Coordinates of C-alpha atoms and ligand atoms in Angstrom, one line a residue:
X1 CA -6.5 22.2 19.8
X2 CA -6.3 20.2 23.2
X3 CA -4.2 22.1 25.6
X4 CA -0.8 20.5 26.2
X5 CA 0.8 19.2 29.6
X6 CA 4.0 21.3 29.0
X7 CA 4.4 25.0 29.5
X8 CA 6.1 26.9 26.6
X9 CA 9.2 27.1 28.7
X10 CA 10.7 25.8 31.9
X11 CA 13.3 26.9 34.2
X12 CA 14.6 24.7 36.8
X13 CA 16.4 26.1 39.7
X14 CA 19.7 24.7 38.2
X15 CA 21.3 24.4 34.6
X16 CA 19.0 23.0 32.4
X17 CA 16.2 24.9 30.2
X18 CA 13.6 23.8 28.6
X19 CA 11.6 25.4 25.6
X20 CA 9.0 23.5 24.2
X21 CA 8.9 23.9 20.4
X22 CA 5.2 23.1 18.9
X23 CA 3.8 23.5 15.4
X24 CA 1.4 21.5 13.4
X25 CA 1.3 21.5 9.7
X26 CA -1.9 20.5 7.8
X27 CA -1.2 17.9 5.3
X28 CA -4.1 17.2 1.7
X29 CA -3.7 15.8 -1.0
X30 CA -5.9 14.7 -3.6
X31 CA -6.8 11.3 -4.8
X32 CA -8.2 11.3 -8.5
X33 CA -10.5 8.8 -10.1
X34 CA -10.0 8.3 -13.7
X35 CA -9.7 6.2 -17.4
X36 CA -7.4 7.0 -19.6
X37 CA -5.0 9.1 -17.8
X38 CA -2.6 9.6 -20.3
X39 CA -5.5 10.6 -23.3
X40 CA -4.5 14.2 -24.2
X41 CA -7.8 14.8 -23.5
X42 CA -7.9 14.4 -20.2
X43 CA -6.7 16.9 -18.1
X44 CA -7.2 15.1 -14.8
X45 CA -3.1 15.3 -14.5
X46 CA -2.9 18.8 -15.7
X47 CA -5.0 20.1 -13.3
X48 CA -3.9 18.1 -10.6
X49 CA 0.4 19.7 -11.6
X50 CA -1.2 23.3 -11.9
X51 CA -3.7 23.2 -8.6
X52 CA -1.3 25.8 -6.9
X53 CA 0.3 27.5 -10.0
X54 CA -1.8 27.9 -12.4
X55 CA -0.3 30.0 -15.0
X56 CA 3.1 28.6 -14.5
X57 CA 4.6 25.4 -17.3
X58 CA 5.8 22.6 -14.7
X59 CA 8.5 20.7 -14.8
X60 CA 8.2 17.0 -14.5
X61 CA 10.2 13.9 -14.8
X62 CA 8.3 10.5 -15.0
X63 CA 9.2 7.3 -14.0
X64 CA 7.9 4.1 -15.3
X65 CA 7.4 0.7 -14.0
X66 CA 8.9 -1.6 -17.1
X67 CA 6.4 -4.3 -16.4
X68 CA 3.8 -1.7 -18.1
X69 CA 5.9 -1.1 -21.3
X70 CA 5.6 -4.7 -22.4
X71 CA 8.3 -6.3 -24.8
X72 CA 9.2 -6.4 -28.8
X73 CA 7.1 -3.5 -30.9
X74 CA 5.1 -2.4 -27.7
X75 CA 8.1 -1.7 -25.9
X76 CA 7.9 1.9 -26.1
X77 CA 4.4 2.8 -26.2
X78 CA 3.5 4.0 -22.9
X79 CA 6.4 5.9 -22.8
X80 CA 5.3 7.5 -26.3
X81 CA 2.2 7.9 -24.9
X82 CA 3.0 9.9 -22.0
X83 CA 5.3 12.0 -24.5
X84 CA 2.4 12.9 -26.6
X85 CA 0.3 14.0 -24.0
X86 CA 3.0 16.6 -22.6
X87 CA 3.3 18.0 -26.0
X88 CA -0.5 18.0 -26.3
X89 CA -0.3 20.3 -22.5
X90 CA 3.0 22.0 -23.7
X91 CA 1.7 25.0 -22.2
X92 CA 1.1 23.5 -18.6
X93 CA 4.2 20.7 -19.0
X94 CA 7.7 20.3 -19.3
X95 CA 9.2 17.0 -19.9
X96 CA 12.6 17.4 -18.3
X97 CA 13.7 14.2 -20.0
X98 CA 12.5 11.9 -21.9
X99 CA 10.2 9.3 -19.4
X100 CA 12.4 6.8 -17.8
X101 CA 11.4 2.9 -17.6
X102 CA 12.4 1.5 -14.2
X103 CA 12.4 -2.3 -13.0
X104 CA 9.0 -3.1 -12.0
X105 CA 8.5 -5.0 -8.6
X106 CA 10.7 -6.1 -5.7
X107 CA 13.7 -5.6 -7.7
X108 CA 13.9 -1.9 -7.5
X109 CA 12.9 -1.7 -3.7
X110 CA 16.2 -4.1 -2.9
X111 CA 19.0 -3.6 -5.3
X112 CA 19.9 0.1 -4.0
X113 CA 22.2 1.2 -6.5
X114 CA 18.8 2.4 -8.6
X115 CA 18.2 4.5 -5.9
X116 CA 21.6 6.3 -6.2
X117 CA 21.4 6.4 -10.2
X118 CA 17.7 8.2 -10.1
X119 CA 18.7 11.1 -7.9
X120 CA 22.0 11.0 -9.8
X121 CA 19.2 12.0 -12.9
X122 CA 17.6 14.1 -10.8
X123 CA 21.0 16.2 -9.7
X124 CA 21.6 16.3 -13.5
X125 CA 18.1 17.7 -14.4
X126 CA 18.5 20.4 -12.0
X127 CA 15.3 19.1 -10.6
X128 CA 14.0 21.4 -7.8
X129 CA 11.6 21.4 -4.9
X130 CA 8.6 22.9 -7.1
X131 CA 9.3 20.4 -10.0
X132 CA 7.2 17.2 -9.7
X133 CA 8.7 13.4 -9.5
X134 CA 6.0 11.1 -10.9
X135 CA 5.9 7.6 -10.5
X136 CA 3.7 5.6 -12.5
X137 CA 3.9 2.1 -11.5
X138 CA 3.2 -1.0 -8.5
X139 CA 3.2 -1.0 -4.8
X140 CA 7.6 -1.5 -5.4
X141 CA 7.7 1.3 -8.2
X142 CA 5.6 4.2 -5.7
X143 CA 7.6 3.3 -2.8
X144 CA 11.0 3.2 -4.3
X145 CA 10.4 6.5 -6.3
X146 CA 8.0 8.0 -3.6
X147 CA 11.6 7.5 -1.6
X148 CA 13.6 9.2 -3.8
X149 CA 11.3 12.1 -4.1
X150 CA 11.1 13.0 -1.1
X151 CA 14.4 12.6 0.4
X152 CA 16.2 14.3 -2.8
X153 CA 16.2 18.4 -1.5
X154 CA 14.4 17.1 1.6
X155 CA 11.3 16.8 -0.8
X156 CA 10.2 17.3 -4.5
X157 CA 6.4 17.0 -5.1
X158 CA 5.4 13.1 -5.9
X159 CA 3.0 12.3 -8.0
X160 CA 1.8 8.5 -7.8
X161 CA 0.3 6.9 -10.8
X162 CA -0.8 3.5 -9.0
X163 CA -1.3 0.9 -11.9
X164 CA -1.9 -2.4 -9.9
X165 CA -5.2 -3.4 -7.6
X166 CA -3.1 -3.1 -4.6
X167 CA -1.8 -0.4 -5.4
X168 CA -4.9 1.6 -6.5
X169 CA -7.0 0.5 -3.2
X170 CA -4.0 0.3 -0.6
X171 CA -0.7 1.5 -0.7
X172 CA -0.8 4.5 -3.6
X173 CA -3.3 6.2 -1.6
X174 CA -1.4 6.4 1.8
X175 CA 1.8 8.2 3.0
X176 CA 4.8 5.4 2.8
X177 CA 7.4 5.3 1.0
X178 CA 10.5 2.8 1.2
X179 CA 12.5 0.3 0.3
X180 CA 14.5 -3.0 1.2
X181 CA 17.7 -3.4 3.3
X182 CA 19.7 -5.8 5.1
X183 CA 17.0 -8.2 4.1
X184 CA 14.4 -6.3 6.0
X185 CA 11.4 -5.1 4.1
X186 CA 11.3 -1.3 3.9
X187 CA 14.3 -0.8 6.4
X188 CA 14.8 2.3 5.1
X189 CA 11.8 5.1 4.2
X190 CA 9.7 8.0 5.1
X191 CA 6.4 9.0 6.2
X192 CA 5.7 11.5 3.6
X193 CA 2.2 13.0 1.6
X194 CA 2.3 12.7 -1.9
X195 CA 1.1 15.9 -4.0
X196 CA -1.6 14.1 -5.6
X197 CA -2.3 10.4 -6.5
X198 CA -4.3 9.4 -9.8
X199 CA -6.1 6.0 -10.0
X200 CA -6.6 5.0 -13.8
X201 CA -8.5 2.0 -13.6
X202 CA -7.3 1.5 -17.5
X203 CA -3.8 -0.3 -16.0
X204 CA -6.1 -2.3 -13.9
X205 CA -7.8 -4.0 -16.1
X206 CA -4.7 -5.0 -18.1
X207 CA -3.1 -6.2 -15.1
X208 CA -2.3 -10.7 -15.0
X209 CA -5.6 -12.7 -13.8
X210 CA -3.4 -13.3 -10.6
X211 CA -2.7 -9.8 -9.5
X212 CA -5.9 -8.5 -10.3
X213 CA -7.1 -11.1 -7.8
X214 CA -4.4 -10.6 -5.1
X215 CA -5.2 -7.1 -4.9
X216 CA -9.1 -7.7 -3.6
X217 CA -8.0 -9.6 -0.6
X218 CA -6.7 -5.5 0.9
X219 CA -10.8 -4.9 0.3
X220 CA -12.3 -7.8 2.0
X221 CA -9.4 -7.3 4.9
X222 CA -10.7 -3.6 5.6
X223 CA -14.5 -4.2 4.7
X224 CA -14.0 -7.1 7.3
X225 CA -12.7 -4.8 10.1
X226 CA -14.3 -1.4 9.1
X227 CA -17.6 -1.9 7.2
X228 CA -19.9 -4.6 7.3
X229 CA -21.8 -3.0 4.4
X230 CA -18.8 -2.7 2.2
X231 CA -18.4 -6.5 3.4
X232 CA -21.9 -7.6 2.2
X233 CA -21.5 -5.6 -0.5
X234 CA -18.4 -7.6 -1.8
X235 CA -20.3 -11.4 -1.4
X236 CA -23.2 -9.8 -3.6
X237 CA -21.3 -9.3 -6.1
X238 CA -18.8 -12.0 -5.5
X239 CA -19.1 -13.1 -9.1
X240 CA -18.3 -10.3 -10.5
X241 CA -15.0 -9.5 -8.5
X242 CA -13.8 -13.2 -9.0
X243 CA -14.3 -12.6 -13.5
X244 CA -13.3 -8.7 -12.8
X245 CA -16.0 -7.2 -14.5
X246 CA -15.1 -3.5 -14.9
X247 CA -17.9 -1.7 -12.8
X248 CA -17.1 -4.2 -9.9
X249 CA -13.3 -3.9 -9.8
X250 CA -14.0 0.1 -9.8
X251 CA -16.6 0.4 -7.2
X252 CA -14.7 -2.0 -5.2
X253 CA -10.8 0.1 -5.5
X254 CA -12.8 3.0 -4.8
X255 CA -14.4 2.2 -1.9
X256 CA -11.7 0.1 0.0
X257 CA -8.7 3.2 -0.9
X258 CA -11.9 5.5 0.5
X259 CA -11.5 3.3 3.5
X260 CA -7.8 3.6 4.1
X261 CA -7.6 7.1 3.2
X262 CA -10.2 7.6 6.3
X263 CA -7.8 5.7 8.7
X264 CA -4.5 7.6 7.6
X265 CA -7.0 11.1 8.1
X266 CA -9.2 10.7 10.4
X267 CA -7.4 7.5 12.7
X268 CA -5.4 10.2 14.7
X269 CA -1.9 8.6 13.8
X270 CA -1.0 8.9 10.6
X271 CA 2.5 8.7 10.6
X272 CA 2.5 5.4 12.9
X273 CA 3.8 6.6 15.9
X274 CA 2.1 4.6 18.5
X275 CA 2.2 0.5 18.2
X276 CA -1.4 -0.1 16.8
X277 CA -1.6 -1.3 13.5
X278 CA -4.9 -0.8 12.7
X279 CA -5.4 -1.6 8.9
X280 CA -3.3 -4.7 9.6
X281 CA -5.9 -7.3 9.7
X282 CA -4.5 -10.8 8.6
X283 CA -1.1 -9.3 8.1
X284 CA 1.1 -10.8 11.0
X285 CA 1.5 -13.8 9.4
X286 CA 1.1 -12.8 6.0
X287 CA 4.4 -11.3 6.0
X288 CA 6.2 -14.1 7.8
X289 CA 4.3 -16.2 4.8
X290 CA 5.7 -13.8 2.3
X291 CA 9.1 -14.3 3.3
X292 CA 9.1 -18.0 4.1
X293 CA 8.0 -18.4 0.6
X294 CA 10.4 -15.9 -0.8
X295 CA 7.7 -13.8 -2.1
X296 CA 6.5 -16.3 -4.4
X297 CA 3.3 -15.8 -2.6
X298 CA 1.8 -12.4 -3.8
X299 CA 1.0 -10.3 -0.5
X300 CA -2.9 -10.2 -1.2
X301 CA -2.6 -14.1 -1.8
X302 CA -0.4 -14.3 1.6
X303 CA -3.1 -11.4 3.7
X304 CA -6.2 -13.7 2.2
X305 CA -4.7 -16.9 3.9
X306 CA -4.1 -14.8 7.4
X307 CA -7.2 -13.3 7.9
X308 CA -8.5 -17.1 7.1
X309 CA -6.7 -18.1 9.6
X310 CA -7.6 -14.8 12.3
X311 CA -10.6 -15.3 11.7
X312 CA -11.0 -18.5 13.2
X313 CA -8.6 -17.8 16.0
X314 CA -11.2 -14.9 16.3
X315 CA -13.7 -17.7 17.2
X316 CA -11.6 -20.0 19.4
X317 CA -10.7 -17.1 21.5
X318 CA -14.6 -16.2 21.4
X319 CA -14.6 -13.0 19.9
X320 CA -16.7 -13.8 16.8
X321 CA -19.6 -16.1 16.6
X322 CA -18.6 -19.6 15.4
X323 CA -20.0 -19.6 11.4
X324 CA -18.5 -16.3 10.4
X325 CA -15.1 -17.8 9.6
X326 CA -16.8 -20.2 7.4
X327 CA -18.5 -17.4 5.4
X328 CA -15.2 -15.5 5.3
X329 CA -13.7 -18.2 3.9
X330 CA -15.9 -19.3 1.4
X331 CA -15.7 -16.0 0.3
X332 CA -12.2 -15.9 -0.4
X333 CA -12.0 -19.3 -1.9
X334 CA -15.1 -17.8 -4.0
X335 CA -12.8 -14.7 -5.5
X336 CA -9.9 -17.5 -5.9
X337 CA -7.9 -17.5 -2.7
X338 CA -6.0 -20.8 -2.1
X339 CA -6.2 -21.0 1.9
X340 CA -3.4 -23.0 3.2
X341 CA 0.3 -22.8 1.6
X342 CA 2.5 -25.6 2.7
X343 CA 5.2 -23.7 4.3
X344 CA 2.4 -23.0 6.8
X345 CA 3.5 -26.4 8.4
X346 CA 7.1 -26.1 8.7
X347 CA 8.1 -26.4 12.2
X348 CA 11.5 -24.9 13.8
X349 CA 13.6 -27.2 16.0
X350 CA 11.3 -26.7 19.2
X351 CA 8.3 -28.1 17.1
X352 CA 6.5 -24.8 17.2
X353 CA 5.3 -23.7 13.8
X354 CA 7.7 -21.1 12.1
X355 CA 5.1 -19.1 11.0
X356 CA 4.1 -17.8 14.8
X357 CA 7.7 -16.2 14.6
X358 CA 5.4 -13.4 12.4
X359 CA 4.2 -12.2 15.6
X360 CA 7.5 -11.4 17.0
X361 CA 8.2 -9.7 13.8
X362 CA 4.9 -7.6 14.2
X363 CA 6.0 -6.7 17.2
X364 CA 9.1 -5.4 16.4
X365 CA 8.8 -3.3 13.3
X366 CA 6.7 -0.7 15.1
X367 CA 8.0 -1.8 18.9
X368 CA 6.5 -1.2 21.9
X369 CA 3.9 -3.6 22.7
X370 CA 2.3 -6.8 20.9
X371 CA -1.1 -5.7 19.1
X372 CA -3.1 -8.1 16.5
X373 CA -6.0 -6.9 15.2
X374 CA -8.8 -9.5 15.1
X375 CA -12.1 -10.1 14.4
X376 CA -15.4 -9.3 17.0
X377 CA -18.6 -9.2 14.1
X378 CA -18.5 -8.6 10.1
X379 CA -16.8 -4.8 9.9
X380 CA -15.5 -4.8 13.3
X381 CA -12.2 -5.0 14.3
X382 CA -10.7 -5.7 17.8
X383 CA -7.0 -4.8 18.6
X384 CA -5.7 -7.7 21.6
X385 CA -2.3 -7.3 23.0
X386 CA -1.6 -11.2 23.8
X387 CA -1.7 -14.1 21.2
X388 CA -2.0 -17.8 22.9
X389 CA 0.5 -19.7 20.9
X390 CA -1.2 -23.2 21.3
X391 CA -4.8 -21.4 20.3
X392 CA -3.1 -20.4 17.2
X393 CA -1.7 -23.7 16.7
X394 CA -5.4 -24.9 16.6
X395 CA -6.6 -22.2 13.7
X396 CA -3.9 -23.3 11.7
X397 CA -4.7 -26.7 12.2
X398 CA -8.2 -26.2 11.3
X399 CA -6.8 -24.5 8.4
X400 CA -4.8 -27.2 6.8
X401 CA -7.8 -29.9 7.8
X402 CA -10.4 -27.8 5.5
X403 CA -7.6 -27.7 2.5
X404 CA -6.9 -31.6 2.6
X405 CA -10.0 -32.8 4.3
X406 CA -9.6 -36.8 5.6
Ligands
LIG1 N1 3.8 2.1 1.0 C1 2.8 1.3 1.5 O1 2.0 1.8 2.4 C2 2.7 -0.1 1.1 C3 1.6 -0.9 1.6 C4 1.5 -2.2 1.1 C5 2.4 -2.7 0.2 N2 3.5 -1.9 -0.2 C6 4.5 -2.4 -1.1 O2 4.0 -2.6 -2.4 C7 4.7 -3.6 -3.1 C8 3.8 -4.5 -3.8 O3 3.1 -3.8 -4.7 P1 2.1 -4.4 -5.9 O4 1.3 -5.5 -5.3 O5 1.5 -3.3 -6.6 O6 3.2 -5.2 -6.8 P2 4.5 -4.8 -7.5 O7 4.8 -3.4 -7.5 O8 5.6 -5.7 -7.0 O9 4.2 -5.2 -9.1 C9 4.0 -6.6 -9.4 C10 4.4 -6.8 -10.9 O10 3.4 -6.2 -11.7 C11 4.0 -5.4 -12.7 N3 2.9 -4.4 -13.1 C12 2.6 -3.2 -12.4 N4 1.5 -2.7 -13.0 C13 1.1 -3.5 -14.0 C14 0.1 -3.5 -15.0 N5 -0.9 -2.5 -14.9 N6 0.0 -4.4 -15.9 C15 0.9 -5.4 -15.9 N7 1.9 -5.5 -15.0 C16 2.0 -4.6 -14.1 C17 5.3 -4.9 -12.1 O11 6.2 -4.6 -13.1 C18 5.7 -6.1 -11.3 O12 6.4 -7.0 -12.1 C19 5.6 -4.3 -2.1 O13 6.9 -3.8 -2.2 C20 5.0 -3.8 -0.7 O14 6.0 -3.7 0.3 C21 3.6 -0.6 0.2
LIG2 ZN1 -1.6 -5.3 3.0

């Protein structure tokens, strides 16, 4: 380890003492590949609650995003399913209740009374630090229980279950949790690494047309600021991501959470303490778009129109050859991405577009100084500290000329 600056202790000639207390705790986790998760057969979640205590039956209390447990006669079949399973792995697992169905989606993250009723269940259960909290569910589901978990007893092991695209290749692999308040997106949440995570690529598939699509955008965002391969890779088999052909949507959830799991490991700031945003590409004014449209623009659908729209203020500021943005966007448009959104042109009462008020809002959530990631080639990503307001007026221009040409 680098030597530090500060000496273990200082004494200053008058009243004040310093002792400088130091430790660093080593964080792993795995991230599991699988079909069919819940299959007795498969034992990819049994050995993932046993990998430290092998001979001992765990306790475990699931949580499960309702928009997986469908309506009418299907209603409770997941939920059966998981049942069966933890009776087929009695030996191993110990349902402390029956699975519990959750509201899937924003809804959980923002109404906070579910957050006081599920560790109100977990006081109840008697749930302690060595039982595991699993969460089987969305981006909202993970981060609302991922919250829970690791806040109730300053931490129960959390298992995430990620059932959605985004999910799978983005935000189930990392190390946030949260949810909303005041109106602000994840106001309140930890930096905290789950026990394990476990990608089925079984919920995947059954996922809407429109979310199975949303999700890719997170792969061409990192392929485009990480790996130029993984980017080439993606147009070759652009056809097969756009009809989700099962191969493709595996190779491609793999590879891109691959990608992020590198940054969060190997990127030196895992927990996001500096004001880089590294894996942010596209994403400044994909959540002002998000929020102007009142979510009704999925984030993917929101990130794909950003990074449109970065990418060709990458080339008016002439840090990427004039072209690329064209093949990024055809690209997109390819896999289904709509590129413009009409509340891209609403103005405020100085005239400027609302949408550049993103990059305040960038700025602020991590504070410290402005930094936008853009584009310099395919695969390699540029961080800039200053954003010229008229240039961006340009790329959005451009924007909304190529979706209503004439
Ligand atoms: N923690 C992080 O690092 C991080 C990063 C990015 C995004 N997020 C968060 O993730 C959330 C978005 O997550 P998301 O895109 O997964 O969407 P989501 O969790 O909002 O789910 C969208 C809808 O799909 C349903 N659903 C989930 N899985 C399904 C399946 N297999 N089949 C059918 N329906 C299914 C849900 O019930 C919900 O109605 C946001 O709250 C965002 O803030 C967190
Ligand atoms: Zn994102």
């Amino acid at each position: 380890m680098a030597a530090s600056p500060q000496p273990a202790s200082t004494e200053s000639a008058s009243r004040t003492a310093i002792h400088w207390q130091r430790f660093a705790v080593p964080f792993e986790y795995p991230v599991v590949f699988t079909e069919g998760v819940f299959d007795p057969e498969n034992c990819a979640l049994r050995d993932v609650l046993c990998r430290l205590e092998p001979a001992k039956r765990h306790r475990v209390v699931f949580f499960v995003d309702d928009g997986l447990i469908g309506s009418g006669a299907s209603r409770t079949s997941l939920l059966e399913t998981i049942e069966r399973y933890a009776l087929a792995h009695a030996d191993a697992v110990e349902l402390a209740c029956p699975p519990i169905a959750v509201p899937g989606g924003e809804k959980i993250k923002s109404e906070l009374h579910f957050v006081e009723s599920f560790q109100q269940t977990l006081f109840e259960l008697h749930i302690d630090r060595h039982s595991y909290v699993i969460a089987v569910g969305g981006g909202a589901v993970l981060d609302a229980v991922g919250l829970i978990s690791t806040t109730t007893h300053r931490g129960v092991r959390h298992i995430r279950i990620p059932t959605t695209v985004l999910a799978q290749n983005d935000s189930g692999v990392g190390v946030k949790n949260g949810v909303n308040l005041h109106g602000v997106k994840n106001f309140v949440g930890t930096f905290a690494p789950p026990f394990a995570v476990i990608n089925d690529l079984r919920f995947v598939m059954s996922l809407p047309e429109r979310d199975k699509i949303a999700g890719i955008a997170e792969a061409v965002k990192v392929a485009l600021i990480r790996d130029a391969e993984f980017f080439r890779w993606i147009e070759r088999h652009m056809a097969d991501l756009a009809t989700h052909q099962r191969d493709a949507m595996a190779t491609m959830i793999r590879r891109c959470a691959e990608l992020h799991m590198r940054q969060i490991g190997q990127g030196g700031d895992p927990f996001e303490m500096g004001s880089a945003r590294p894996l942010d590409y596209g994403h400044w004014s994909a959540h002002k778009l998000e929020s102007l449209t009142r979510h009704h623009v999925r984030h993917g659908e929101a990130v794909a129109i950003g990074m449109a729209l970065d990418a060709r203020y990458s080339v008016l500021a002439g840090l990427l050859a004039a072209g690329e943005e064209l093949r990024i966007c055809a690209l997109l448009e390819f896999l289904g991405f709509d590129l413009w959104h009409p509340a891209l042109a609403k103005t405020g009462p100085s005239g400027e577009p609302v949408i550049l008020a993103g990059l305040r809002d960038f700025q602020e959530h991590l504070g410290g100084e402005l930094c936008v990631t853009l584009l310099a080639d395919i695969g390699v990503g540029v961080e800039v500290h200053q954003i010229d307001a008229a240039r961006m007026g340009q790329a959005l221009h451009w924007l909304r000329a190529r979706a209503a040409p004439g």
